[in-house]
Short mmCIF file of C-alpha atoms in Angstrom, two decimals:
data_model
loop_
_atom_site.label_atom_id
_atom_site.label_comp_id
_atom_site.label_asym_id
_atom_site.label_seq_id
_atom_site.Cartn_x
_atom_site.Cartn_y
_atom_site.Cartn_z
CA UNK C 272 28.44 -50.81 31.89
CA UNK C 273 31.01 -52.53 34.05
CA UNK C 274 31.78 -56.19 34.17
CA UNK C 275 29.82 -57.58 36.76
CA UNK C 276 32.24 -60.51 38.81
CA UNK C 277 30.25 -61.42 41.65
CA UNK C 278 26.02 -61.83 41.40
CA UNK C 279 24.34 -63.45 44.28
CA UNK C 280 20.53 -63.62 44.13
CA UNK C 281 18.28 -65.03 46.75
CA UNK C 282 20.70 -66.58 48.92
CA UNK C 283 19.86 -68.42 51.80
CA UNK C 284 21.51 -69.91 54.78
CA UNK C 285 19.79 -71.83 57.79
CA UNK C 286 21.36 -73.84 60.48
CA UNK C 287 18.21 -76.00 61.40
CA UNK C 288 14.81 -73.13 62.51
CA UNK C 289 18.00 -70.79 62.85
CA UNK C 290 18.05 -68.21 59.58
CA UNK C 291 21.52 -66.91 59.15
CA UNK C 292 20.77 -64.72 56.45
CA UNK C 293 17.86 -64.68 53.88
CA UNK C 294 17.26 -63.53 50.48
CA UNK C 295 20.64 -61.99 50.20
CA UNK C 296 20.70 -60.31 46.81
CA UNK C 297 24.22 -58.44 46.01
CA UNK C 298 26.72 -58.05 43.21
CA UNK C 299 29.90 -56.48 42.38
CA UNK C 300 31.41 -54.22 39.57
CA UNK C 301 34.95 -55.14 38.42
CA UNK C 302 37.28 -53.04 40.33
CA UNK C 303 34.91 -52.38 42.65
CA UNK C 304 35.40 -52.50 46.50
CA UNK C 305 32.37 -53.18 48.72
CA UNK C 306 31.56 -53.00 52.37
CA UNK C 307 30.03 -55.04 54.49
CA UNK C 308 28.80 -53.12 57.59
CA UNK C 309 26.27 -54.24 60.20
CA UNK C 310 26.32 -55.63 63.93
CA UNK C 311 27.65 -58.96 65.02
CA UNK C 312 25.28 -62.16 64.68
CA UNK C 313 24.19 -60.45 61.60
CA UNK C 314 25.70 -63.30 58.77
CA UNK C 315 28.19 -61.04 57.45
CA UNK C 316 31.12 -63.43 58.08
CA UNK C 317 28.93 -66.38 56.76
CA UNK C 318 27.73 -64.94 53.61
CA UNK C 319 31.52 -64.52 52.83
CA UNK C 320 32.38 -68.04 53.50
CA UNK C 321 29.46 -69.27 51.24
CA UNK C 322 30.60 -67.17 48.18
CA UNK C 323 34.27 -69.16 49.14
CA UNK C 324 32.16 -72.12 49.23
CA UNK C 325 33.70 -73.06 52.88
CA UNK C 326 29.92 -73.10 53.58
CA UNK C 327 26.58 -74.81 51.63
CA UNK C 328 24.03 -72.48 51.51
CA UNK C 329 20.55 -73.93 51.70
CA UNK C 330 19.21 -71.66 48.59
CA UNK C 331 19.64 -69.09 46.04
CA UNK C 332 22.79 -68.78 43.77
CA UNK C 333 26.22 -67.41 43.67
CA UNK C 334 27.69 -66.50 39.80
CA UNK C 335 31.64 -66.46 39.31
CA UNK C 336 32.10 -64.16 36.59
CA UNK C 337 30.00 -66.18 34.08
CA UNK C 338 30.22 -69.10 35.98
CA UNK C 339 27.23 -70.29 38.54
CA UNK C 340 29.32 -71.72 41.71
CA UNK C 341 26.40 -73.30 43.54
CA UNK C 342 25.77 -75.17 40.43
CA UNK C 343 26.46 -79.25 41.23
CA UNK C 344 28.89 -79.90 38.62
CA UNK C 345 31.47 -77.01 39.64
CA UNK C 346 34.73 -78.15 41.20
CA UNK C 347 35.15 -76.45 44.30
CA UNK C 348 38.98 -76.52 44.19
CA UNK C 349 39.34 -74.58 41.22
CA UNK C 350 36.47 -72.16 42.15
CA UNK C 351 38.52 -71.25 45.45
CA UNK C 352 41.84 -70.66 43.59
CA UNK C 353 39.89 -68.18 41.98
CA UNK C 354 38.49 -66.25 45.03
CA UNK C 355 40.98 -64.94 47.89
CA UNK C 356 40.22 -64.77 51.46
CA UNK C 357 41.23 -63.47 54.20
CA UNK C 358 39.99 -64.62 57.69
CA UNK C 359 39.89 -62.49 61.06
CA UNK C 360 42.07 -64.92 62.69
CA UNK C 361 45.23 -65.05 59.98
CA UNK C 362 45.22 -68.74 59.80
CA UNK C 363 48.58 -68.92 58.47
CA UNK C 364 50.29 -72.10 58.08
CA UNK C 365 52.45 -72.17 61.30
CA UNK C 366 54.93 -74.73 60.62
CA UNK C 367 55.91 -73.00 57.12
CA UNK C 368 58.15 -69.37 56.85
CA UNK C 369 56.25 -66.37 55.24
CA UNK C 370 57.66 -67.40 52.36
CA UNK C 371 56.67 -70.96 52.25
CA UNK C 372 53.02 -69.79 52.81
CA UNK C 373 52.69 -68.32 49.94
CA UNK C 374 54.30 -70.29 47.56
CA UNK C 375 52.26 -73.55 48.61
CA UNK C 376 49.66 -72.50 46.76
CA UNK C 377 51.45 -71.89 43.49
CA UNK C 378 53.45 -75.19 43.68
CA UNK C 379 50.39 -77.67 44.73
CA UNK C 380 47.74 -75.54 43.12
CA UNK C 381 48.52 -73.56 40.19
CA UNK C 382 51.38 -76.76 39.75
CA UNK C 383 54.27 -73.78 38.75
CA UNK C 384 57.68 -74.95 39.26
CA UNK C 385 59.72 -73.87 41.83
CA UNK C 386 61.88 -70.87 40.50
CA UNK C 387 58.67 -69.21 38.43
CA UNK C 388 56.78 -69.63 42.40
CA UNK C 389 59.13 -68.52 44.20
CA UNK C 390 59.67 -65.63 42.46
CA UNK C 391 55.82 -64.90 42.55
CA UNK C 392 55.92 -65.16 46.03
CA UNK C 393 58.83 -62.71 46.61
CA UNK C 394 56.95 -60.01 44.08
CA UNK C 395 53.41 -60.38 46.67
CA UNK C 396 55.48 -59.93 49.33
CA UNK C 397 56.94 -57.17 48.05
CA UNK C 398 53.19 -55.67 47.77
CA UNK C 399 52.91 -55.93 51.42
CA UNK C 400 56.28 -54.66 52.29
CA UNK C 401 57.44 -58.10 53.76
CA UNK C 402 59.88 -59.13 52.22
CA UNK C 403 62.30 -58.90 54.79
CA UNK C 404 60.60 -61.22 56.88
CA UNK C 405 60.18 -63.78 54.18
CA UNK C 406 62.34 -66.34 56.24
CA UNK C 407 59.96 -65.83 59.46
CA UNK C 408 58.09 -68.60 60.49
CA UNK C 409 54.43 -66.78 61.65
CA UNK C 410 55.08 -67.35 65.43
CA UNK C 411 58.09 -64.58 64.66
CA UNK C 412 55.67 -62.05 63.20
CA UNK C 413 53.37 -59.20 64.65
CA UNK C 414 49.71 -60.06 64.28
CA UNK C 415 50.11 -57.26 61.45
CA UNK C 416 52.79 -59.41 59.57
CA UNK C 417 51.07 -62.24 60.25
CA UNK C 418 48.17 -61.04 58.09
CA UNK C 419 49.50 -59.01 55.54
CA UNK C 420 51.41 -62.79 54.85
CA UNK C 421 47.93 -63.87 54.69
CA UNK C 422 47.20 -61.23 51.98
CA UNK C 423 49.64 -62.02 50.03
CA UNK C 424 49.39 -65.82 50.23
CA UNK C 425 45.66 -64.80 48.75
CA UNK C 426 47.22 -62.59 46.35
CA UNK C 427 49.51 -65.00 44.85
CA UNK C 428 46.61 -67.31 43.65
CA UNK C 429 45.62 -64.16 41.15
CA UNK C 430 41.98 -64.11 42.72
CA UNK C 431 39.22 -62.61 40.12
CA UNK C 432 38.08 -61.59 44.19
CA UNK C 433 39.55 -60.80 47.57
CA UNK C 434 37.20 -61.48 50.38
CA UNK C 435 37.93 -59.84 53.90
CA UNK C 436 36.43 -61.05 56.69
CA UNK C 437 36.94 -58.60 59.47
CA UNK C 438 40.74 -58.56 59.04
CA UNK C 439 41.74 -56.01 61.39
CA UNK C 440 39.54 -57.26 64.53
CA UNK C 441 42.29 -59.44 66.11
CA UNK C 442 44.70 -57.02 66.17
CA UNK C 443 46.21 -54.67 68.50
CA UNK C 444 45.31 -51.02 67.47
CA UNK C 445 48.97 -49.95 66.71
CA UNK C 446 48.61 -52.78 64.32
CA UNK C 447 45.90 -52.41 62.22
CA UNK C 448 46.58 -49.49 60.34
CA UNK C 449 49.55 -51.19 58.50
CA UNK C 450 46.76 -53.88 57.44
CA UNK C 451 44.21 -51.07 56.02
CA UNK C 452 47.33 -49.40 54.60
CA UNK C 453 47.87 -52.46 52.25
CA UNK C 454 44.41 -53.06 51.68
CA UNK C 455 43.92 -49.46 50.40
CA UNK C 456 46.87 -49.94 47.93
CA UNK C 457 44.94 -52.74 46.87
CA UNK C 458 41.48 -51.39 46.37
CA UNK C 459 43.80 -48.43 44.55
CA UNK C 460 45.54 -51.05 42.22
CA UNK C 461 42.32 -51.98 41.34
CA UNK C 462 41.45 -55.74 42.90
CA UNK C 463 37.72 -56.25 43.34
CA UNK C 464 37.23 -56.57 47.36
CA UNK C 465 34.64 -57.51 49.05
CA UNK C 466 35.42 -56.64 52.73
CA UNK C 467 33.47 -56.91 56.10
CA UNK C 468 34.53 -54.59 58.95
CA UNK C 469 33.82 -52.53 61.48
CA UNK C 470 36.60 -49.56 60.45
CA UNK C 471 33.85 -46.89 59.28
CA UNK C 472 37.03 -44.77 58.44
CA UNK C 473 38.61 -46.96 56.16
CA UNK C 474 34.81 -47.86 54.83
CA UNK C 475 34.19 -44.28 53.80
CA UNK C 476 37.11 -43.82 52.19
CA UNK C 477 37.89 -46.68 50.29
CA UNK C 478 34.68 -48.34 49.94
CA UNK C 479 32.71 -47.47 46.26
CA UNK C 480 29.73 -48.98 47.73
CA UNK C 481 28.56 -49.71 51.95
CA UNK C 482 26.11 -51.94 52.02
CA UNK C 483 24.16 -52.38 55.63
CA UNK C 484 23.07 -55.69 56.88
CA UNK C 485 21.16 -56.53 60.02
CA UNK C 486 19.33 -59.76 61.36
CA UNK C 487 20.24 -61.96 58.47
CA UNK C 488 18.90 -59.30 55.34
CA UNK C 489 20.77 -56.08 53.58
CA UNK C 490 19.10 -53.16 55.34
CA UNK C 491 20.27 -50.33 52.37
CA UNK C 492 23.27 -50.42 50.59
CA UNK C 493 24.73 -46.88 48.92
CA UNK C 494 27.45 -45.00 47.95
CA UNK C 495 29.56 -43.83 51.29
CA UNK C 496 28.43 -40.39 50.89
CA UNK C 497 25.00 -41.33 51.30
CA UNK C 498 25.14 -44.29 53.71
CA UNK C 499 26.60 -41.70 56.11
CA UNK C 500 25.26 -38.52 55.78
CA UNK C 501 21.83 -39.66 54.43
CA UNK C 502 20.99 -42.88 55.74
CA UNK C 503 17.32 -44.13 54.81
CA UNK C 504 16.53 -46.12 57.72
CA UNK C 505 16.28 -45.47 61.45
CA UNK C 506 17.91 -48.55 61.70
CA UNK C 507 20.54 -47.57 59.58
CA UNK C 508 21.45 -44.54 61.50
CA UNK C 509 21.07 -45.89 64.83
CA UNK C 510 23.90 -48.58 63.79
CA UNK C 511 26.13 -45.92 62.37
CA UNK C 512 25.60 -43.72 65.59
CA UNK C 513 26.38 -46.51 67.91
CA UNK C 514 29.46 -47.13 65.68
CA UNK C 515 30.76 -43.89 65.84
CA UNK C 516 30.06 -43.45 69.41
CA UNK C 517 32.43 -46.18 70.45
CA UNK C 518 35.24 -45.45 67.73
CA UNK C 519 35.55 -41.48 68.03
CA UNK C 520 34.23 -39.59 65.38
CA UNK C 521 37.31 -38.37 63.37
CA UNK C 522 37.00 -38.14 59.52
CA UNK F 244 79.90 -109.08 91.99
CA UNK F 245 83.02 -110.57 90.49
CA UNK F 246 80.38 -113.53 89.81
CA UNK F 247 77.35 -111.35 88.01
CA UNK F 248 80.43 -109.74 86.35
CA UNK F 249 81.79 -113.22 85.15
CA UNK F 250 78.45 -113.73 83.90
CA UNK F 251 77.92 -110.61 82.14
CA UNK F 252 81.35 -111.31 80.44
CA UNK F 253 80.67 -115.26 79.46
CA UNK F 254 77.24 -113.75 77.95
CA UNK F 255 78.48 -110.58 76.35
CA UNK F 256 78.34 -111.36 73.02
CA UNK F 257 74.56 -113.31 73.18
CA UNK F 258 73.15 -110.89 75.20
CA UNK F 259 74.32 -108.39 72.47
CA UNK F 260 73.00 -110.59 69.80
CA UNK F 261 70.00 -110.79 71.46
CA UNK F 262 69.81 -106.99 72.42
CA UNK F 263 69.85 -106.61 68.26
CA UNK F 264 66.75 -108.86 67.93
CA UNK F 265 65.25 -106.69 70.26
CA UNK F 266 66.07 -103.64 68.67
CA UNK F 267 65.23 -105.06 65.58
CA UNK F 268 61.43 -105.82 66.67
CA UNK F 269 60.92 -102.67 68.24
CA UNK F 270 61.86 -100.74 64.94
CA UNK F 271 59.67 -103.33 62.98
CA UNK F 272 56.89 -102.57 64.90
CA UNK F 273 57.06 -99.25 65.49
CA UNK F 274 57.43 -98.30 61.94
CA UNK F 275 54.86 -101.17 60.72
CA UNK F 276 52.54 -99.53 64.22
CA UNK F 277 53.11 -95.92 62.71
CA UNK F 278 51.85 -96.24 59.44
CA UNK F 279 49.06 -98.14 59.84
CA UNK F 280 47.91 -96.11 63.12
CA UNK F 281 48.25 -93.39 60.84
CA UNK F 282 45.64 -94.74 58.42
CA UNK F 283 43.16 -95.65 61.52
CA UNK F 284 43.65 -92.10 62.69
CA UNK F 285 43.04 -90.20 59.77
CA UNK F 286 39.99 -92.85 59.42
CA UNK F 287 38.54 -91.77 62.63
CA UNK F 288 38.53 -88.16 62.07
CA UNK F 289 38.11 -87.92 57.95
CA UNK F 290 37.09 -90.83 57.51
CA UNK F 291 33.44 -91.99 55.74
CA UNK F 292 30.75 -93.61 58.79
CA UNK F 293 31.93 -96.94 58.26
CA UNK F 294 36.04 -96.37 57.49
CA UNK F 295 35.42 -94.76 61.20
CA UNK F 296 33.83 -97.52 62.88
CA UNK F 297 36.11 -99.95 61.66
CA UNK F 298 39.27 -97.49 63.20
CA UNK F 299 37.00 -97.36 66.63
CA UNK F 300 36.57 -101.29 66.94
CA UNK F 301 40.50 -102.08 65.36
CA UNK F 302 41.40 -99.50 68.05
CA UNK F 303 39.11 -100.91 71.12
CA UNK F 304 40.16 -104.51 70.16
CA UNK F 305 43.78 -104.25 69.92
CA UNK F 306 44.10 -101.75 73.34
CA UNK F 307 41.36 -104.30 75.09
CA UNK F 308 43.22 -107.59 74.99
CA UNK F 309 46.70 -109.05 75.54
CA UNK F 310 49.49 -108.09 73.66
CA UNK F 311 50.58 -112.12 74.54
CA UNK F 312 47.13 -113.05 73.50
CA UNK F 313 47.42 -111.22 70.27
CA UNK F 314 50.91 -112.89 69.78
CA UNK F 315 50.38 -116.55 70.66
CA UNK F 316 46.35 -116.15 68.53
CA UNK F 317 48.76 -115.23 65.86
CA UNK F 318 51.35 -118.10 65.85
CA UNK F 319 49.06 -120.96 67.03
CA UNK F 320 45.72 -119.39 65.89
CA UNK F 321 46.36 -118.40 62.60
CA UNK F 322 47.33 -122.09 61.31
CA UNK F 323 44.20 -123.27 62.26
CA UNK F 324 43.22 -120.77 59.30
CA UNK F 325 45.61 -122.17 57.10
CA UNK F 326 48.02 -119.44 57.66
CA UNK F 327 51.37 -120.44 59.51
CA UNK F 328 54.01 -117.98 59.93
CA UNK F 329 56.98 -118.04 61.15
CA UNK F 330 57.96 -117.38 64.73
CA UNK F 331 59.86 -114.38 63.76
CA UNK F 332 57.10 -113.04 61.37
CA UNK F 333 54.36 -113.60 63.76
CA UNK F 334 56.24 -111.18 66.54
CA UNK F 335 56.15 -108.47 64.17
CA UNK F 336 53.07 -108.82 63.31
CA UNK F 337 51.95 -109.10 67.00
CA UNK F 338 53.92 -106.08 67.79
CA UNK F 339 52.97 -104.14 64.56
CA UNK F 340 49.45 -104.64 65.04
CA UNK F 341 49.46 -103.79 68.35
CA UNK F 342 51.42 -100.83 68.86
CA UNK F 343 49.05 -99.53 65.58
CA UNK F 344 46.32 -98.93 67.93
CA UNK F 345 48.01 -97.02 70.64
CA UNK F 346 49.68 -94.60 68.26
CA UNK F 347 46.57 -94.36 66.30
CA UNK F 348 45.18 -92.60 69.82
CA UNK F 349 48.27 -90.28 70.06
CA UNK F 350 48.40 -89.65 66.88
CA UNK F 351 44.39 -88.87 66.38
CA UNK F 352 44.69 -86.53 69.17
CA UNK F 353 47.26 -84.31 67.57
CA UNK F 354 45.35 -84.20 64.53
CA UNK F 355 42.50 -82.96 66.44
CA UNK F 356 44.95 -80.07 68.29
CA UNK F 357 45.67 -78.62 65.40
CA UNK F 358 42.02 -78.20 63.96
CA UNK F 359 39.42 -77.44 61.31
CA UNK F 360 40.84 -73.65 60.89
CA UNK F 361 43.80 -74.86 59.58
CA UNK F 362 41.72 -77.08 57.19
CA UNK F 363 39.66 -73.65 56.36
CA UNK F 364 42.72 -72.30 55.84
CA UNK F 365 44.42 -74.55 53.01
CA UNK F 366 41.10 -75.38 51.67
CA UNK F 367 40.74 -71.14 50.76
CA UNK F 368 43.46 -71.53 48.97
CA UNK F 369 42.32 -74.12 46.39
CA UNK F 370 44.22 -77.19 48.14
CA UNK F 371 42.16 -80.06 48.21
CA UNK F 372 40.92 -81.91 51.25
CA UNK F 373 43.98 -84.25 50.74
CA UNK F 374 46.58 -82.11 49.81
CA UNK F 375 45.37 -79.82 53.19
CA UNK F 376 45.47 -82.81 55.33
CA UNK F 377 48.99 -83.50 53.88
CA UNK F 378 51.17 -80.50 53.25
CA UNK F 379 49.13 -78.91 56.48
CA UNK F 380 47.37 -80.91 58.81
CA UNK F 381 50.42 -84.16 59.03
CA UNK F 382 53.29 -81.70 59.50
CA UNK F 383 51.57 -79.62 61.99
CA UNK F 384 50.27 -83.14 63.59
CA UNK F 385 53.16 -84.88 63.52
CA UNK F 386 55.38 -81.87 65.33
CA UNK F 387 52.81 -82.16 68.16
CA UNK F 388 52.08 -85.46 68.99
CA UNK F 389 56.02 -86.30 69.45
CA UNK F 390 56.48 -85.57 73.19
CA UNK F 391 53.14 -87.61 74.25
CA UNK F 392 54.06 -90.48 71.43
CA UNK F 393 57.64 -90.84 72.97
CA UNK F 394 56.48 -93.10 75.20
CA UNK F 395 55.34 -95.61 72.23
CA UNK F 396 58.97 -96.83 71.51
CA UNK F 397 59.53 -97.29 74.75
CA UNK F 398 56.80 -99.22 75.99
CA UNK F 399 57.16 -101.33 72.88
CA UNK F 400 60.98 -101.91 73.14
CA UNK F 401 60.20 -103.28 76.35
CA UNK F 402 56.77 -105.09 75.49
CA UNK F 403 59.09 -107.32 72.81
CA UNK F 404 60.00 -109.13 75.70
CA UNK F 405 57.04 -111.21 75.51
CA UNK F 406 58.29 -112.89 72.03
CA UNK F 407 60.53 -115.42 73.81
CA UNK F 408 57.47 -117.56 74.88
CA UNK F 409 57.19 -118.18 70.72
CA UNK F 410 60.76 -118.76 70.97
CA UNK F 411 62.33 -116.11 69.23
CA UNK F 412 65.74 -115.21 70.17
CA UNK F 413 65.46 -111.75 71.54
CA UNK F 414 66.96 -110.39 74.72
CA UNK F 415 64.84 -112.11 77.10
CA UNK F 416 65.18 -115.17 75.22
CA UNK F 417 69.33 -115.41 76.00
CA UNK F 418 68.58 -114.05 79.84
CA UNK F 419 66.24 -117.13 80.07
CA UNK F 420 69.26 -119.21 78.65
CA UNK F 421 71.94 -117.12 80.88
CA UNK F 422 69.58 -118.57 83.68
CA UNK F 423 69.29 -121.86 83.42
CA UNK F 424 73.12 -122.42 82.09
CA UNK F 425 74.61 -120.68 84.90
CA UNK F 426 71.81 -121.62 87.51
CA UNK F 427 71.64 -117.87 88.48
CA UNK F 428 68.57 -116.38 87.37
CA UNK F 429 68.97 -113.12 89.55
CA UNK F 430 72.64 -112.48 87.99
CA UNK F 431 70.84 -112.89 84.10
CA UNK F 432 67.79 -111.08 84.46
CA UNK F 433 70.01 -108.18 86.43
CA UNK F 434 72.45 -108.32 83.53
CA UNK F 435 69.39 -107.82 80.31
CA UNK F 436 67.89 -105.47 83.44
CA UNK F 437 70.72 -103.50 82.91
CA UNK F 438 71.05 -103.85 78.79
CA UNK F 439 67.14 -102.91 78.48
CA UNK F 440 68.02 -100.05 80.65
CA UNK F 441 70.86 -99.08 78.08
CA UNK F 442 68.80 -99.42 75.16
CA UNK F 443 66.21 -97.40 76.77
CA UNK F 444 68.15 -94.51 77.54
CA UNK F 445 69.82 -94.51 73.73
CA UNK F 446 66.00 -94.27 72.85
CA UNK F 447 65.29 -91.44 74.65
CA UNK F 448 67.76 -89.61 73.72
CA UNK F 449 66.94 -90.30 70.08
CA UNK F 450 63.63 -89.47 70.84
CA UNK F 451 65.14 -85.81 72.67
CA UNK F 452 66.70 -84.83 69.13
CA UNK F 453 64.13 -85.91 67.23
CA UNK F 454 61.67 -83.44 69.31
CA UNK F 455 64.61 -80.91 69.03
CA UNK F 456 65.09 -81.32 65.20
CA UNK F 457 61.53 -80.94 64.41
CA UNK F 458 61.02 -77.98 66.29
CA UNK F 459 59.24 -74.74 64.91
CA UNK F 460 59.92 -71.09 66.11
CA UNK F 461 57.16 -69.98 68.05
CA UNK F 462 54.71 -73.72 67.07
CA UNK F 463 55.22 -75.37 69.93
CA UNK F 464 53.46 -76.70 72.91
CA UNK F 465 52.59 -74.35 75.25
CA UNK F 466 54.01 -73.68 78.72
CA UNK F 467 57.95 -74.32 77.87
CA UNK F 468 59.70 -74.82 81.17
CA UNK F 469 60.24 -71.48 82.73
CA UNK F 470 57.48 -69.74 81.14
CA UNK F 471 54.73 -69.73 84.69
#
């Protein structure tokens, strides 16, 4: 049985009489990478920023490895060191080089000294082939660069987790595939990812498990195989034909 | 001419005393304005209900009366308190406290430009909410507000001016005593017209390679010159 790293059982979020999501029950295996699919409005990209705990959810409860992370007494600081995300919009810091992004982290965070960060930062970079642009400031980068720095800045933290939140839908289509690229080497290396996006190719590839969500609750959730070709809901399919309808059907 | 000339030479050497006074209270007050406008804007947008309201009214007071009101409550208010300063200490207080609230404004408004994603951002990480607003938020802040806080240091070089009615010996102080010595105010007040001027322009152009210095590739304001 595989070490579970991320449980989430009855989760709730409500802005006021507006539900976000409901009820949300989800985990993931070690190793595992899971997809998020569903149509916007749907509390995809919120449920990610309550496991990061950017966002209070008004019920249920979110387990860290052994740890529960809605519990009072946790410190949110450390919890976040421990989960990586990565945000549709890069969010970079643009007054600091590639570089300098992801060693701030290490230095203020994990309190390494210079030399041992440094050279941390120059071995993620390496993982998402930037190291020649280490000295670029983000304004100098491609909107790909820009967020494969972002990766890597997540990366460098040693995250038990890598959350995605729709990392490819700010950038130009000649751009995104770089972006996947990494993020397949990733899910390959073995990082647990949990990822939301609308890139059904990359989901049925890389994906171990797709897992459907609609007006703030997880329609079905299955392996990519079946999700596809043997959807159980009407809903389900209808989502997946719209999908495919607007991106081409290759694959 | 030869006479405004005469004068300018017979008063060289006070007027550049003076001119140092000057100089001297608009750094004091600037720096003294800076880092306790800081405080009131971080306390207006971080800050706890009542840290904020307290920012808000310091801010609304200080921009809503006098700066010579301010000054002379200072120096002839203050003892009535039991609290007598000097006439020197009083003007950079005045000025200090004063100039606080104005940069607090530019200085809030930058913080606000640069936003909560960036806040998102470091907080994702693991920084905490001080260490964001610090090694992310100030630098970022900072960068940005420098074109619209320029004008700060030089309103405030020239607002000293207002520290001769206390007495101290600034600038305006020795064109007062040019004045009255020579019986030609027009030729004294042209001649510290002409120094303020001087001391203006250094300013600026201190304040032109600061803005160039602190300058990050592609972080800047938009709409360069050239670029509509």
């Amino acid at each position: 049985m595989a070490n579970k790293i991320l449980t989430i059982k009855n989760l709730t979020k409500t802005y006021g009489n507006n539900i976000v999501f409901q009820n949300i029950d989800l985990s993931i295996n070690e190793g595992d990478t899971v997809v998020i699919i569903g149509p916007s409005g749907t509390g995809k990209s919120t449920l990610l920023r309550c496991i990061n705990l950017l966002t209070k959810p008004n019920g249920g409860q979110i387990w860290l490895d052994d740890e529960e992370i809605t519990s009072k007494e946790v410190n949110e600081d450390n919890v976040r060191q421990h989960i990586g995300m990565v945000f549709q919009n890069f969010l970079l810091f643009n007054h600091l080089t590639a570089l300098e992004n992801v060693k701030l982290g290490l230095v203020k965070v994990k309190k390494m000294d210079k030399t041992a960060a440094e050279a941390k930062t120059f071995q993620e970079l390496e993982r998402v082939g930037l190291v020649d642009r280490a000295h670029h400031f983000p304004g100098q980068l491609s909107g790909g660069q820009q967020q494969r720095v972002a990766i890597a800045r997540a990366l460098a933290m040693d995250p038990r987790i890598m959350l995605f939140d729709e990392p490819t839908s700010a950038l130009d289509p000649e751009l995104i595939g770089e972006v996947l690229e990494v993020m397949r080497k990733l899910s390959l290396a073995g990082m647990t990812m949990l990822v939301v996006t609308h890139e059904m190719g990359f989901a049925r590839e890389v994906a171990d498990r797709i897992v459907f969500m609609e007006k703030g609750s997880i329609v079905e959730e299955g392996s990519p195989e079946d999700l596809f070709n043997r959807p159980k809901f009407q809903r389900t399919r209808e989502f997946l034909w719209k999908i495919t309808e607007l991106y081409g059907k290759k694959e | 001419m030869s006479d405004w000339l005469n004068l300018l030479i017979r008063f060289f050497d006070d007027f550049l005393v003076g001119a140092g006074v000057t100089l001297e209270l608009t750094a004091i007050g600037l720096v003294m304005g800076f880092l306790l406008g800081l405080g009131l804007a971080l306390a207006k947008v971080y800050g706890a209900k009542p840290l904020c309201w307290f920012a808000t009214a310091y801010i609304e007071l200080f921009r809503g009366t006098p700066l010579l009101v301010q000054l002379f409550l200072i120096y002839y208010g203050l003892p009535s308190l039991g609290i007598t300063l000097s006439q020197t200490l009083s003007a950079y207080l005045a000025l200090g406290l004063n100039s606080a609230a104005y940069q607090a404004e530019y200085l809030r408004g930058a913080i606000l430009a640069i936003g909560n994603t960036q806040m998102t951002a470091g907080r994702a990480i693991g920084l905490s909410r001080w260490q964001t607003i610090l090694h992310i938020i100030l630098p970022q802040a900072l960068r940005l507000a420098i074109p619209s806080w320029s004008n700060e240091p030089i309103l405030l070089l020239k607002s000293t001016a207002v520290v001769f009615l206390i007495a101290v010996q600034d600038l305006m102080a020795k064109a007062k005593r040019a004045a009255t010595t020579t019986y030609n105010p027009i030729g004294s007040y042209l001649a510290v017209a002409v120094v303020y001027l001087v001391m203006v322009f250094a300013v600026n152009a201190l304040l032109k390679w600061l803005e160039r210095k602190a300058r990050i590739p592609g972080f800047e304001m938009e709409g360069k010159r050239g670029s509509f």
